[in-house]
């Protein structure tokens, strides 16, 4: 391999070749607006329309609105690293590829393993959310055909069938091509945003809605910092979705340099939708009365109190679109992670195969569907045990992405090396990538430290331990096979090209020890 590179991004490998170092690449069919919709639609799901009263009870209007604003800002800090790495390495696999570049194959496997868990859990949760919506709107129809009770949740045959149907339909849509799923994602997001805008306008235009309903701004006995912190703690869950963008990077039909802008816009749009629904509920009627009323769906009670049946219809439409975009977006992401792991032969290489007609990772899509088809039979209560710890997988991905970017970025004061990647010499970006890693560790602490606002329950920790053990067994079973591949071959399989010289950290460290490369603090000759 050459120690220099003339390109800021790896070149796309030939479509199909007998040489295993150049796997078949995905078609470039995703437009910018579709990628924006993948990020936004994946982030905003059922919670934005079901949970506003729960959030108000926790943080009050001031705590919730401030918390979502701060949470969005923290996510944007993390997005800086994503934008740079997507531009530099526009390949499927996203965080797996970044962990490979920054820390090698072993850590890349576990980054991919945890992220796969997170994405598959969210696919299953969205399918169950769709069934829950029907159960809420049509209980007399759905709550028939009782099967059994799991963890206090009564499981009925109709809701199981609704979840299964949703999983199968979206799997088939994704197999038929990212152009179809991308277009559906975009229009579903448009409909969702229109529905939210209509609800907000109608509520604000009503004479019943008054700002006085937002008083007091905080729950009784709760100080502002505690109220805000409790909402910031759910930011990893609330904004999961923007990290789907790197999974689709290989399929962009536009310059990957636009990715950061799309991600930031999606984060801001998601925050706006969350805050719009909370604000609409808070001004529609006194929020404290609503939060303590014991209503099963306080959001619907507030909106229908102003708009009547039309409000319930708009809420149902918004939830359906939010759940559908989440299903679609995380099918895309989970299957692309499996595709990248299959290419690297971290899992059976059959996952690297593309559909002969549609050129989609159909094996990964079908695998996600088959795993998720088990979930409707266990009821939503048991499913939440697994889903609650899925945020761990995503925060691990955040951490690897930011640490990889931190390793690549160089201070502005250094003299750019001849083989430097464009955009790597920035003190501000290096600081932001380091701060992003700290934020990711902070979010992980919120999930794992007992007593913290987002601490996982015992059942979720047990599920996490089981997934870790399965991953270790899987990894050990593939060690002998993986040793047959050199690091250069794995790079080619995942990145589609040789790794750029500035990211060959191990080689360059050895050369520095041997004196063949100058040290980073050598004032006469600095390199990236």
PDB file of N, CA and C in Angstrom, residues 14 240 267 368 469:
ATOM      1  N   UNK A  14     -15.367  -1.439  -7.876  1.00  0.00           N
ATOM      2  CA  UNK A  14     -16.174  -1.932  -8.968  1.00  0.00           C
ATOM      3  C   UNK A  14     -17.366  -2.702  -8.439  1.00  0.00           C
ATOM      4  N   UNK A 240     -32.076   9.582  18.968  1.00  0.00           N
ATOM      5  CA  UNK A 240     -31.552   8.446  18.204  1.00  0.00           C
ATOM      6  C   UNK A 240     -32.201   8.468  16.825  1.00  0.00           C
ATOM      7  N   UNK A 267     -31.626  17.249  13.576  1.00  0.00           N
ATOM      8  CA  UNK A 267     -31.642  17.379  15.040  1.00  0.00           C
ATOM      9  C   UNK A 267     -32.486  18.574  15.461  1.00  0.00           C
ATOM     10  N   UNK A 368     -33.146  -9.071  10.235  1.00  0.00           N
ATOM     11  CA  UNK A 368     -33.752  -8.130  11.176  1.00  0.00           C
ATOM     12  C   UNK A 368     -35.234  -8.445  11.347  1.00  0.00           C
ATOM     13  N   UNK A 469     -22.558 -11.561  26.295  1.00  0.00           N
ATOM     14  CA  UNK A 469     -22.074 -12.946  26.276  1.00  0.00           C
ATOM     15  C   UNK A 469     -22.246 -13.553  24.889  1.00  0.00           C
TER      16      UNK A 469
END
